[in-house]
mmCIF file with all atom_site columns, C-alpha atoms and ligand atoms in Angstrom:
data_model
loop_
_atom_site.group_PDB
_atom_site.id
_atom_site.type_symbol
_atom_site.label_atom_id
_atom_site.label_alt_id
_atom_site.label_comp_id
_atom_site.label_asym_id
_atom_site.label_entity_id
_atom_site.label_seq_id
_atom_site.pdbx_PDB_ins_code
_atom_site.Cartn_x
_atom_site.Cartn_y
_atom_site.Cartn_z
_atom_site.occupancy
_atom_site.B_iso_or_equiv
_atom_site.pdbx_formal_charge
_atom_site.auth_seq_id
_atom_site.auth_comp_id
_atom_site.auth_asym_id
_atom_site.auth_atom_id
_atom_site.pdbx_PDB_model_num
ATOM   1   C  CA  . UNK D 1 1   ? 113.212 109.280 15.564 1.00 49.00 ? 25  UNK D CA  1
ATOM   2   C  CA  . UNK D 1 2   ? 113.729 112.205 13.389 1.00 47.00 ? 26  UNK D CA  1
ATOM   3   C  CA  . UNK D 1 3   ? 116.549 114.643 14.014 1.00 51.00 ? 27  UNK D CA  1
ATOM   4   C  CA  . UNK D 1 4   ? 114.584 117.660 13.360 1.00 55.00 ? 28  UNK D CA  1
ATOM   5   C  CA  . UNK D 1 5   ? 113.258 119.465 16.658 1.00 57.00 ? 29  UNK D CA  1
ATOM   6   C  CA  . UNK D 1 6   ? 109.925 118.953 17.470 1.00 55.00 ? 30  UNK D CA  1
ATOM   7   C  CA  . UNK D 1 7   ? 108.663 117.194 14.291 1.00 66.00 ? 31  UNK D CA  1
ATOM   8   C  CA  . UNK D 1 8   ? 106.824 114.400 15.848 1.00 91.00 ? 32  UNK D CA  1
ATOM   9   C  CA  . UNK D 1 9   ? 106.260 115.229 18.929 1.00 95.00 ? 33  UNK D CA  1
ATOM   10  C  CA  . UNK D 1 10  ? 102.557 115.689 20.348 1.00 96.00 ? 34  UNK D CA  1
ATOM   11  C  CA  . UNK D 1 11  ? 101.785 118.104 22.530 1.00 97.00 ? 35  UNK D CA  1
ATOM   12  C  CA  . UNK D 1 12  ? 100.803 116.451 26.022 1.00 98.00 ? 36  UNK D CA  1
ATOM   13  C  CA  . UNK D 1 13  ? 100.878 119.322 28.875 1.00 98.00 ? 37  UNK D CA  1
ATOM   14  C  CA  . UNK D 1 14  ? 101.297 122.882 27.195 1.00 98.00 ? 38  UNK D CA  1
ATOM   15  C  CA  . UNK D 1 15  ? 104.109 125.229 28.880 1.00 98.00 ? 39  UNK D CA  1
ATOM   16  C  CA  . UNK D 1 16  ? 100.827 127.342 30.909 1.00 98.00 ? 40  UNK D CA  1
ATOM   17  C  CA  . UNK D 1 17  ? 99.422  124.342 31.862 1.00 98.00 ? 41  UNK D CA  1
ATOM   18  C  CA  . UNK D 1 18  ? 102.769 123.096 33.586 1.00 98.00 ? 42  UNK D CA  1
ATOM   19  C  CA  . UNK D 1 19  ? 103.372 126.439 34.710 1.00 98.00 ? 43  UNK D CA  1
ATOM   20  C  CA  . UNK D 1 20  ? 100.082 126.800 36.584 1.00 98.00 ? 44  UNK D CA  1
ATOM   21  C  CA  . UNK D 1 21  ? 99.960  123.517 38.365 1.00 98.00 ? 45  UNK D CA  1
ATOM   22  C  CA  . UNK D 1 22  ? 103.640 124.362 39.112 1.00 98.00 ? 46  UNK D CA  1
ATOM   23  C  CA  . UNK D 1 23  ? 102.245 127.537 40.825 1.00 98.00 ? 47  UNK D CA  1
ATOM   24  C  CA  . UNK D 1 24  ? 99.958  125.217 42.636 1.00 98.00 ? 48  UNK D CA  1
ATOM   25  C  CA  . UNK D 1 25  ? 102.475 123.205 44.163 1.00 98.00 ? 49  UNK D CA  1
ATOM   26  C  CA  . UNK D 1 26  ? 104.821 125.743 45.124 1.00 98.00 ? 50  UNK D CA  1
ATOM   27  C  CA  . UNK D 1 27  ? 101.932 127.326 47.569 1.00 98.00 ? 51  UNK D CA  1
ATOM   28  C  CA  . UNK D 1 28  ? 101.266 123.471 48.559 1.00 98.00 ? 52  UNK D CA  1
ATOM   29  C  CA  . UNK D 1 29  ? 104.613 123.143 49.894 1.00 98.00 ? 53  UNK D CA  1
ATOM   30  C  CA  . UNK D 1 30  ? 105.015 126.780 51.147 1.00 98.00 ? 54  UNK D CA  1
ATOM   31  C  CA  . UNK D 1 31  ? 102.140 126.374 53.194 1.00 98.00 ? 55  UNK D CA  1
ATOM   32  C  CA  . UNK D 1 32  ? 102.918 122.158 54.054 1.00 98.00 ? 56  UNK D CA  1
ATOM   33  C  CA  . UNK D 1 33  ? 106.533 123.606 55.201 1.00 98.00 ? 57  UNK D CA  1
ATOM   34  C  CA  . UNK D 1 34  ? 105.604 127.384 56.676 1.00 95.00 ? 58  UNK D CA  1
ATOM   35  C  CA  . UNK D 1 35  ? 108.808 128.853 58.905 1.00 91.00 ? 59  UNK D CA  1
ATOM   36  C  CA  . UNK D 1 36  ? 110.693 125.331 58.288 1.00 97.00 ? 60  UNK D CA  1
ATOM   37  C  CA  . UNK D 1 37  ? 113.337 125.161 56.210 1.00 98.00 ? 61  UNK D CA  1
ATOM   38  C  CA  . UNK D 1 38  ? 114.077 123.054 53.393 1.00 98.00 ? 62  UNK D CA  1
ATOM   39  C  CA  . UNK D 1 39  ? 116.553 121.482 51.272 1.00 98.00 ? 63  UNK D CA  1
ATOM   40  C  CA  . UNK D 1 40  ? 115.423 121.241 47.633 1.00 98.00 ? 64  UNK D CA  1
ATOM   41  C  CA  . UNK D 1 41  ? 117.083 118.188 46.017 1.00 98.00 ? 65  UNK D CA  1
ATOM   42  C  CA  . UNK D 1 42  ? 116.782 118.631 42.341 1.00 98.00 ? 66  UNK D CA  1
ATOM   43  C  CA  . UNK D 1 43  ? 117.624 115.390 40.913 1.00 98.00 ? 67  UNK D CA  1
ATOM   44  C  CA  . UNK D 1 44  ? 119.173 115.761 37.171 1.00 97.00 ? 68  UNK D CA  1
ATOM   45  C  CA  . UNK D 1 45  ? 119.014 116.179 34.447 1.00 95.00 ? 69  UNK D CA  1
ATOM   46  C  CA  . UNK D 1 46  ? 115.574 115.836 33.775 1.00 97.00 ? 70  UNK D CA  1
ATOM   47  C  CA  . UNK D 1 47  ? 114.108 117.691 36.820 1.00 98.00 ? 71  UNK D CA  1
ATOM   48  C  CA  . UNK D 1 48  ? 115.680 120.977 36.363 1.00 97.00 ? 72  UNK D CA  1
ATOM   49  C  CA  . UNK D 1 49  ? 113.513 123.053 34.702 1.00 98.00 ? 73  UNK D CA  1
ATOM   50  C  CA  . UNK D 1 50  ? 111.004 121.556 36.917 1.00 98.00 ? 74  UNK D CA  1
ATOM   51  C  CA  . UNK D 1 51  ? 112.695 122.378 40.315 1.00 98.00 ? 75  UNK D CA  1
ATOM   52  C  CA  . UNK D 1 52  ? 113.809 125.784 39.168 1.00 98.00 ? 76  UNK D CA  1
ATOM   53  C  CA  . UNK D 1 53  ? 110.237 126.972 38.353 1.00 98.00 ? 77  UNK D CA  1
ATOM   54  C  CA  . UNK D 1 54  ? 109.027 125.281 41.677 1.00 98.00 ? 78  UNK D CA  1
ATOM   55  C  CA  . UNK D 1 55  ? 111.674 127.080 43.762 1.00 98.00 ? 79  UNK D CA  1
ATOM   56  C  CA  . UNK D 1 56  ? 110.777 130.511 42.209 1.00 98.00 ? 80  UNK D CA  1
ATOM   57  C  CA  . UNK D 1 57  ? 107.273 129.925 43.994 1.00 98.00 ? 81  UNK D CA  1
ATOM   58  C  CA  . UNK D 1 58  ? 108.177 128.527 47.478 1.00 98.00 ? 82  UNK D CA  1
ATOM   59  C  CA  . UNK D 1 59  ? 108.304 131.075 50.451 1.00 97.00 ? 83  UNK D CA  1
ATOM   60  C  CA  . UNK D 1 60  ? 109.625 129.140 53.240 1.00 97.00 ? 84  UNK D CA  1
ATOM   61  C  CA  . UNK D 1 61  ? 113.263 129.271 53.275 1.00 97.00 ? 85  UNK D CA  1
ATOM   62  C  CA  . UNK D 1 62  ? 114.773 127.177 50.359 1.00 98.00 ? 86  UNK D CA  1
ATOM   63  C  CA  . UNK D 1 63  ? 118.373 125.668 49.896 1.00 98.00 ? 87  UNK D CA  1
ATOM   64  C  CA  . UNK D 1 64  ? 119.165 124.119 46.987 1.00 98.00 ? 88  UNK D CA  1
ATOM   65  C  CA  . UNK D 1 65  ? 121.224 121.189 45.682 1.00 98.00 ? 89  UNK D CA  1
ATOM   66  C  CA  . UNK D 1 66  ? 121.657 118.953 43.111 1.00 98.00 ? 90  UNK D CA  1
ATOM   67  C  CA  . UNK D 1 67  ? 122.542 115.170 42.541 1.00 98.00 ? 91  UNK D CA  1
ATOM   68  C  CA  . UNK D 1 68  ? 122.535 113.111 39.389 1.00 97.00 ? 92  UNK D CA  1
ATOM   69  C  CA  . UNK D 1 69  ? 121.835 109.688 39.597 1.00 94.00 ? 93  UNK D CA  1
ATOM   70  C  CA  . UNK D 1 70  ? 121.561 107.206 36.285 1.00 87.00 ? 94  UNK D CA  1
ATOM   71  C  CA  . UNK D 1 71  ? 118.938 103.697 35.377 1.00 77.00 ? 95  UNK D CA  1
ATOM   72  C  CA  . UNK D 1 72  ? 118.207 104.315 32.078 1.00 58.00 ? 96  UNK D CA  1
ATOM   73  C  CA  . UNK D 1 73  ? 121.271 104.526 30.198 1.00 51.00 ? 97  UNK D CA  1
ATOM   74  C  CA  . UNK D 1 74  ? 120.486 105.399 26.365 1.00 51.00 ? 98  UNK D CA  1
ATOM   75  C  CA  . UNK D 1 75  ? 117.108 103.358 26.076 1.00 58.00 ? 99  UNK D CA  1
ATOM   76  C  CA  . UNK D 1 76  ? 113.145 103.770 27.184 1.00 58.00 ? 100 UNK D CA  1
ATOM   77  C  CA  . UNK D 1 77  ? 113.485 100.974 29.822 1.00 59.00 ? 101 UNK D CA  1
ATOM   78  C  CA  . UNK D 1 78  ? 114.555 101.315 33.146 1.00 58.00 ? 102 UNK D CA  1
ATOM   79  C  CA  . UNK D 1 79  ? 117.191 98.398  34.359 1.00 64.00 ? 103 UNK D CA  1
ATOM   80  C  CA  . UNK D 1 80  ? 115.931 99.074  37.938 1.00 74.00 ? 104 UNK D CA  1
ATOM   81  C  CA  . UNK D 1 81  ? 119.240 99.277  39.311 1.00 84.00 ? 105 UNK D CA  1
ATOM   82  C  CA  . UNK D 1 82  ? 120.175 102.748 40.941 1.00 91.00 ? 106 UNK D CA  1
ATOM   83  C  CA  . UNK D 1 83  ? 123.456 104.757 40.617 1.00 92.00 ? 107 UNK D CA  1
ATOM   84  C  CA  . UNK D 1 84  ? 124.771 108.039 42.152 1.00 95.00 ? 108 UNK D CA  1
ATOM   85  C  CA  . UNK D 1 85  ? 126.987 109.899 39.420 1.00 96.00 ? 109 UNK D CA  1
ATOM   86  C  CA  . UNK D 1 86  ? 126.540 113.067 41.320 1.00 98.00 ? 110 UNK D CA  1
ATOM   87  C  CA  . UNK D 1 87  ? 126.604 113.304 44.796 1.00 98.00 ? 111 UNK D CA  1
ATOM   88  C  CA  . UNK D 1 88  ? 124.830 116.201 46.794 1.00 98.00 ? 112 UNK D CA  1
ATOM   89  C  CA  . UNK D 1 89  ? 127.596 118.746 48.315 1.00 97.00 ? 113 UNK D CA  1
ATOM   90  C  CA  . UNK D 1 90  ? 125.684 119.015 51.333 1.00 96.00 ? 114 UNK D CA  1
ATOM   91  C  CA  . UNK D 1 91  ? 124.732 117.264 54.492 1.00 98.00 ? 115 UNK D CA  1
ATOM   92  C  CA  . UNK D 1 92  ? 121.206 116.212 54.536 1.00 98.00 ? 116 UNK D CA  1
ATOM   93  C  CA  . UNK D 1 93  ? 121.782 115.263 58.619 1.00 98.00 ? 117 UNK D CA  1
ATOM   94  C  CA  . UNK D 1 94  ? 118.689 116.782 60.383 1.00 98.00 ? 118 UNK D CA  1
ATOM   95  C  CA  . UNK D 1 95  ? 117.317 118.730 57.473 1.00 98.00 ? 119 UNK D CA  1
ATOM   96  C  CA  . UNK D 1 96  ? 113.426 118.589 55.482 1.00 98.00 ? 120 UNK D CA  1
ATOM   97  C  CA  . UNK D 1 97  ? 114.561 117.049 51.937 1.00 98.00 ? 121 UNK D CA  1
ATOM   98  C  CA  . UNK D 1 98  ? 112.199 117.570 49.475 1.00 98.00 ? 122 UNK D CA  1
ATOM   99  C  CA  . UNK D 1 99  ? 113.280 115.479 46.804 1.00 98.00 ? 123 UNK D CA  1
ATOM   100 C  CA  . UNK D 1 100 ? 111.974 117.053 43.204 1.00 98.00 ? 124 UNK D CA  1
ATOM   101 C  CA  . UNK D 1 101 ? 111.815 115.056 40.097 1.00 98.00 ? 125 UNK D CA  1
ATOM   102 C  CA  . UNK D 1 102 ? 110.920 115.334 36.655 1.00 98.00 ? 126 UNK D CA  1
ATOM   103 C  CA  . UNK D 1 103 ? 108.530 111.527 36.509 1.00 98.00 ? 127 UNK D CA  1
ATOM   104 C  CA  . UNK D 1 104 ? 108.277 108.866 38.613 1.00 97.00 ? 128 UNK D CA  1
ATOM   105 C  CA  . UNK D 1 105 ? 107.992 105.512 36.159 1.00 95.00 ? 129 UNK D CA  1
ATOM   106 C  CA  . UNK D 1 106 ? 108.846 102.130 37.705 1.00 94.00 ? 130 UNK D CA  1
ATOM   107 C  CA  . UNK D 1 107 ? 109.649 104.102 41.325 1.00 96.00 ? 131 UNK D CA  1
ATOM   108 C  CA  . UNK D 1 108 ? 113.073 102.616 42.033 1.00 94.00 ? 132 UNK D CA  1
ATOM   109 C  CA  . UNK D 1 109 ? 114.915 106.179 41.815 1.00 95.00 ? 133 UNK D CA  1
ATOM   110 C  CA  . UNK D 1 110 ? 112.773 107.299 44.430 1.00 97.00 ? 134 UNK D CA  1
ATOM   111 C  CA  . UNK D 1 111 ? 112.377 104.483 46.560 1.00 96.00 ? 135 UNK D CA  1
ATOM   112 C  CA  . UNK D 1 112 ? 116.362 104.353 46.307 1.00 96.00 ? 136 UNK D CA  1
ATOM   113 C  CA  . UNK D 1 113 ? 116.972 108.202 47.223 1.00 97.00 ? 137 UNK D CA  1
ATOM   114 C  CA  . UNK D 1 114 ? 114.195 108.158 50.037 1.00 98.00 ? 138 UNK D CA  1
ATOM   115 C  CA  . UNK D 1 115 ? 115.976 105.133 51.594 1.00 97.00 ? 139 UNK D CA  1
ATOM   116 C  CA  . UNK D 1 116 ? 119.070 107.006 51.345 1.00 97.00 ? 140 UNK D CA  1
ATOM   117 C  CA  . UNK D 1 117 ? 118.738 110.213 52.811 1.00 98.00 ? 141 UNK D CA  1
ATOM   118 C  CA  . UNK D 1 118 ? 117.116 108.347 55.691 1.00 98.00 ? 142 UNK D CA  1
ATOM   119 C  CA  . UNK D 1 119 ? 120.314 106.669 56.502 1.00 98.00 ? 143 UNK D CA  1
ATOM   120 C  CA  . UNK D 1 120 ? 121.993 110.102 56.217 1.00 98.00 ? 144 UNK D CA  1
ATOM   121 C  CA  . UNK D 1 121 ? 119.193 111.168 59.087 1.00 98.00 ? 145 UNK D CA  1
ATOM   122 C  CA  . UNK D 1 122 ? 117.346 113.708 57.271 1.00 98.00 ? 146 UNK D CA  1
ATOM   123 C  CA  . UNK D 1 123 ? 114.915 115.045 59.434 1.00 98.00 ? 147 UNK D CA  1
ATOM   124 C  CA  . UNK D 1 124 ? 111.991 115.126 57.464 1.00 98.00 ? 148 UNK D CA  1
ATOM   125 C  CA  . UNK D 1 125 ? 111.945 113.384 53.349 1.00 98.00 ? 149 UNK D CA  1
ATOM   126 C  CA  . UNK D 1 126 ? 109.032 114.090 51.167 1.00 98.00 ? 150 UNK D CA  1
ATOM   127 C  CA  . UNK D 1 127 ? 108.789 113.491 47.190 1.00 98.00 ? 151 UNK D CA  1
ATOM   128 C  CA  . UNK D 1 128 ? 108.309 115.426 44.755 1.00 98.00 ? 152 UNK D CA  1
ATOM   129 C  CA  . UNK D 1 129 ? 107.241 114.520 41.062 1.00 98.00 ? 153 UNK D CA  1
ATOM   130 C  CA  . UNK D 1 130 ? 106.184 116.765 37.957 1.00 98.00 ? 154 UNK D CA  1
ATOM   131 C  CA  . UNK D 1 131 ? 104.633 114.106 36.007 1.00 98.00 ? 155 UNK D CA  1
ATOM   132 C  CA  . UNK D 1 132 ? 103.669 110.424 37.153 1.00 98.00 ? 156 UNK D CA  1
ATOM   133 C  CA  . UNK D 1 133 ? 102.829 107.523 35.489 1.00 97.00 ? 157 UNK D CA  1
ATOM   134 C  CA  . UNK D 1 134 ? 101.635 105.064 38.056 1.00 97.00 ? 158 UNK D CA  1
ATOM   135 C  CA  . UNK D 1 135 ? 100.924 102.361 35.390 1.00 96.00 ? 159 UNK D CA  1
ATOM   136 C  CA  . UNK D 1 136 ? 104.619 101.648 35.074 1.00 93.00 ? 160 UNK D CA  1
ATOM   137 C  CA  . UNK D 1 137 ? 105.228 101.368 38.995 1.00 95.00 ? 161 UNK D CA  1
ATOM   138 C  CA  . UNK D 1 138 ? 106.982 98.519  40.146 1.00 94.00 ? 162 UNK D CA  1
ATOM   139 C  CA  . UNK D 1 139 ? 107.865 99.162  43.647 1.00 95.00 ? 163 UNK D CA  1
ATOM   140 C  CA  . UNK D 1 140 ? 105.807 101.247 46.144 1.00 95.00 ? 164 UNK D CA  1
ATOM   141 C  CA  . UNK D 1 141 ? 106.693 104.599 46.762 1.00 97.00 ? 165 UNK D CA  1
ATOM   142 C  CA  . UNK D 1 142 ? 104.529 107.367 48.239 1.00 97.00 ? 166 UNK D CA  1
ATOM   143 C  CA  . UNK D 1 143 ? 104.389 110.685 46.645 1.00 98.00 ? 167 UNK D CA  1
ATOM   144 C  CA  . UNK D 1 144 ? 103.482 113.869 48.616 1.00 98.00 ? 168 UNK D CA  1
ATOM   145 C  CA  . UNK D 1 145 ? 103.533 115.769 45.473 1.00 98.00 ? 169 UNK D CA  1
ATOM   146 C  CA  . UNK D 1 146 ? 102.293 115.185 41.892 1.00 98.00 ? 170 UNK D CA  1
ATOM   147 C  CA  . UNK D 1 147 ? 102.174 117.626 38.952 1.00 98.00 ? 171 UNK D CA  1
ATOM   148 C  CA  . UNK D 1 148 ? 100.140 115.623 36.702 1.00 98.00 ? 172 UNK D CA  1
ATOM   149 C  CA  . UNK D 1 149 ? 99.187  111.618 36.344 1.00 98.00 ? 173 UNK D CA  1
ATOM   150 C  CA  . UNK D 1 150 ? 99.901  111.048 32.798 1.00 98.00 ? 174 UNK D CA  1
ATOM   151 C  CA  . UNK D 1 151 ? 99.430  107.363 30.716 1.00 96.00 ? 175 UNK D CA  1
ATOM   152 C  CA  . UNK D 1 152 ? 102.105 105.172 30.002 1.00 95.00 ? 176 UNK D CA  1
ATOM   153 C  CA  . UNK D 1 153 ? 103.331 106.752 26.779 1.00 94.00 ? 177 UNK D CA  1
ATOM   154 C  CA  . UNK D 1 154 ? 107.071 107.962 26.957 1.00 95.00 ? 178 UNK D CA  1
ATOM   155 C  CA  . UNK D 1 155 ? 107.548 111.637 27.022 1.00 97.00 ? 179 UNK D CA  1
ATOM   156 C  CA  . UNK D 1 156 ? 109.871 114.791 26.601 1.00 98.00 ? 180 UNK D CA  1
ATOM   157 C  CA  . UNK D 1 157 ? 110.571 117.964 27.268 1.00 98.00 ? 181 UNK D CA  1
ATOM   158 C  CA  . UNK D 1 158 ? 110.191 120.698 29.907 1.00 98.00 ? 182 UNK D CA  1
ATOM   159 C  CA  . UNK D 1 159 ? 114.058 118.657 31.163 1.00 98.00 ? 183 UNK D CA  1
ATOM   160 C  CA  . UNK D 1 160 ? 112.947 115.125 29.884 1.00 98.00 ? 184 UNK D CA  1
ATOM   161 C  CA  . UNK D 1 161 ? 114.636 113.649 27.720 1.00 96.00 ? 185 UNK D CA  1
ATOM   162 C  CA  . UNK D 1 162 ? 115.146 110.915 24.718 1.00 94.00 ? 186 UNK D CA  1
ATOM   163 C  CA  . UNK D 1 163 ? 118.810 109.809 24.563 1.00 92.00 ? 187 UNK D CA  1
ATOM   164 C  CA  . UNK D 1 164 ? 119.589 113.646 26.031 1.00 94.00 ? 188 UNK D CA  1
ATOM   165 C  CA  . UNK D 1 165 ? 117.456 114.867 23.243 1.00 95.00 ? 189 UNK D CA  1
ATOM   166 C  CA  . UNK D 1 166 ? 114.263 117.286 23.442 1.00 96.00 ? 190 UNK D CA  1
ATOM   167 C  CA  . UNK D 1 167 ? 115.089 118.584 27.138 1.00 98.00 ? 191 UNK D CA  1
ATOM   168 C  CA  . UNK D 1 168 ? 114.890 122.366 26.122 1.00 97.00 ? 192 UNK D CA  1
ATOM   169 C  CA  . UNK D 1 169 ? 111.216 122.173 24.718 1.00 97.00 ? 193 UNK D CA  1
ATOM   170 C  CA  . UNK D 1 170 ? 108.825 124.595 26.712 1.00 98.00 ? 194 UNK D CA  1
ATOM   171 C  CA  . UNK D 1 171 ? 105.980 121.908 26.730 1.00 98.00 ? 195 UNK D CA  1
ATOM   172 C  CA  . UNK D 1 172 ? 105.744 117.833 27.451 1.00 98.00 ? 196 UNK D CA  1
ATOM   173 C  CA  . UNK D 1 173 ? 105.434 115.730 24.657 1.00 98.00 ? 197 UNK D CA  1
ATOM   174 C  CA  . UNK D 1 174 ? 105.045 112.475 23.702 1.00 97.00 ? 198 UNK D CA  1
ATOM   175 C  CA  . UNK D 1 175 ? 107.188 111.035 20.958 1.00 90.00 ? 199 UNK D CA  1
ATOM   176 C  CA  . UNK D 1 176 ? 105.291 109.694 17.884 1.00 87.00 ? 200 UNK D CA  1
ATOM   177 C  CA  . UNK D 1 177 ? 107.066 107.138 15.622 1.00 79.00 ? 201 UNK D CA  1
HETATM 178 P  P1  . LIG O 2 .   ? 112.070 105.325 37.623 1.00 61.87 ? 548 LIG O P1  1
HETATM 179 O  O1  . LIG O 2 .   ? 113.283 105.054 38.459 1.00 61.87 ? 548 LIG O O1  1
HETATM 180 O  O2  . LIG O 2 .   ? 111.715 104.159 36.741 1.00 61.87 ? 548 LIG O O2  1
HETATM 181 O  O3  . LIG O 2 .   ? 110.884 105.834 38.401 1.00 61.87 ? 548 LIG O O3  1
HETATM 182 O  O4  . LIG O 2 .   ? 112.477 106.377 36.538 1.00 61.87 ? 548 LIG O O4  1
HETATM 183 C  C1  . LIG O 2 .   ? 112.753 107.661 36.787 1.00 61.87 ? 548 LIG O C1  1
HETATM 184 C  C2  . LIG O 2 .   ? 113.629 108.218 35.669 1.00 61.87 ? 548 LIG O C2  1
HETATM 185 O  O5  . LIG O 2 .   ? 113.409 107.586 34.418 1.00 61.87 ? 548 LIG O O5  1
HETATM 186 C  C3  . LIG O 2 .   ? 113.276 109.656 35.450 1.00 61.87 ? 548 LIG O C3  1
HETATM 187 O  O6  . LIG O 2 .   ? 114.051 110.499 36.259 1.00 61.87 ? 548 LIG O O6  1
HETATM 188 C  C4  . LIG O 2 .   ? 113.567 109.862 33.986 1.00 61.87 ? 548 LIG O C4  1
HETATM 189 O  O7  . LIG O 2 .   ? 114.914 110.262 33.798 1.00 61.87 ? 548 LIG O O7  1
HETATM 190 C  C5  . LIG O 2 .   ? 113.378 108.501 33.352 1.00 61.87 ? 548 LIG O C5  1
HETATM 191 N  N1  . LIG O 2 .   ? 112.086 108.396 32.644 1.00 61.87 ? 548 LIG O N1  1
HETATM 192 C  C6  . LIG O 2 .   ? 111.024 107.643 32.994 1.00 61.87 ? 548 LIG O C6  1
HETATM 193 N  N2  . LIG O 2 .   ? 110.000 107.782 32.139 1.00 61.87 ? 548 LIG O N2  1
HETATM 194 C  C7  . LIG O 2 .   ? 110.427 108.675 31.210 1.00 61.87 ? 548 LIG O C7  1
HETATM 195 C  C8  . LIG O 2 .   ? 109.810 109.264 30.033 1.00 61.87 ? 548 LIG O C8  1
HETATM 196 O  O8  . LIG O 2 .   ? 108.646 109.017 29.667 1.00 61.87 ? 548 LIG O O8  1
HETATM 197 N  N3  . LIG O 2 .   ? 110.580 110.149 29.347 1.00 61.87 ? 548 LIG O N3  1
HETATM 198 C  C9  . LIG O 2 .   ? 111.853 110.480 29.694 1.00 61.87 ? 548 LIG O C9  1
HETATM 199 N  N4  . LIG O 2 .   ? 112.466 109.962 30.779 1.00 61.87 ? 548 LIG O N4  1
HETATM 200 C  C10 . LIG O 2 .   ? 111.752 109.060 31.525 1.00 61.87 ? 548 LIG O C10 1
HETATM 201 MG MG1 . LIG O 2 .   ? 116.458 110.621 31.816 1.00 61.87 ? 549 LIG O MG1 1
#
C-alpha cells in the first residue's frame, strides 16, 4: 500500500455512475415512503458521502442522524462482533428507520442494527446499502435497497475506507497491490 493518493487504485464505479444510481434510489424511496416520514440513519464513517447525496434526492420528509458503530478495526476482515461507538441522539420509538450504509460484506452490522432498532420499537426498519457484496455474506439479512452488487474484491472511496485512508476519492476503487 503506497502512500501516494490514488496510485493503485482501479477505478470500479466512476463518481456519475454512483451519482445516477444514487438518483435512482432516492426516487425509490421517495415514492416507497410518499407523505411518511423518515429517519435517515447514516451509519459512519464510511456511509456519509453516500447518505448525504441520497438525502439531497428524497422528497418525503427526512430527519437525519448519525451513529458509528466499529468490526473491523485496522484490517480487511471483519471479527463479526458488533460495537456502538456512537450512539444516535434520537429516539427511534415509532419512527420509519431507514438505515443507509456504505457496503454490506459479511451482514453482521446490519443484522445487528436491524435487531436493534426493533427493540427500540421503530415503527417501520428498512436497509439501505450503496455497494453489496453478497459473496462475503455470512448471516442473512434482507436489503430493500442496493446501489450496486459488486465482487468480492475490497474497495475505497466515495466514504470507504483502508485503515481511514482513501475516503475522500470521488469514485470506488479497488485497491491493487
Ligand atoms: P459487515 O458487517 O461485514 O457487513 O461489514 C460492514 C462494514 O465493513 C462496512 O460498513 C465497512 O466499514 C466495512 N467494509 C466491508 N467491506 C469493505 C471494503 O471492501 N472496503 C472498505 N470497508 C469495507
Ligand atoms: Mg470501515
Amino acid at each position: 500500500m503506497g502512500d501516494t493518493m490514488s496510485d493503485n487504485i482501479k477505478v470500479l464505479l466512476p463518481e456519475e455512475e454512483l451519482v445516477k444510481r444514487i438518483s435512482e434510489l432516492g426516487a425509490q424511496i421517495s415514492e416507497d415512503y410518499a407523505g411518511e416520514e423518515i429517519v435517515l440513519v447514516c451509519i459512519l464513517k464510511g456511509a456519509c458521502f453516500f447518505a448525504c447525496e441520497l438525502a439531497k434526492r428524497i422528497t418525503a420528509p427526512v430527519t437525519i442522524d448519525f451513529m458509528a458503530t466499529s468490526s473491523y478495526g485496522a484490517g480487511t476482515v471483519s471479527t463479526g462482533e458488533v460495537m456502538i461507538k456512537k450512539d444516535l441522539d434520537v429516539s427511534v420509538d415509532g419512527k420509519n428507520v431507514l438505515i443507509v450504509e456504505d457496503i454490506i460484506d459479511s451482514g453482521h452490522t446490519l443484522q445487528f442494527l436491524s435487531n436493534l432498532f426493533a427493540d427500540r420499537h421503530a415503527k417501520s426498519i428498512k436497509l439501505c446499502a450503496m455497494l453489496d457484496k453478497p459473496e462475503r455474506r455470512e448471516v442473512d439479512v434482507t436489503m430493500d435497497y442496493i446501489g450496486f452488487t459488486i465482487p468480492d474484491a475490497f474497495v475505497v472511496g466515495y466514504g470507504l475506507d483502508y485503515d481511514q485512508k482513501y475516503r475522500n476519492l470521488p469514485y470506488i476503487g479497488v485497491v491493487e497491490p
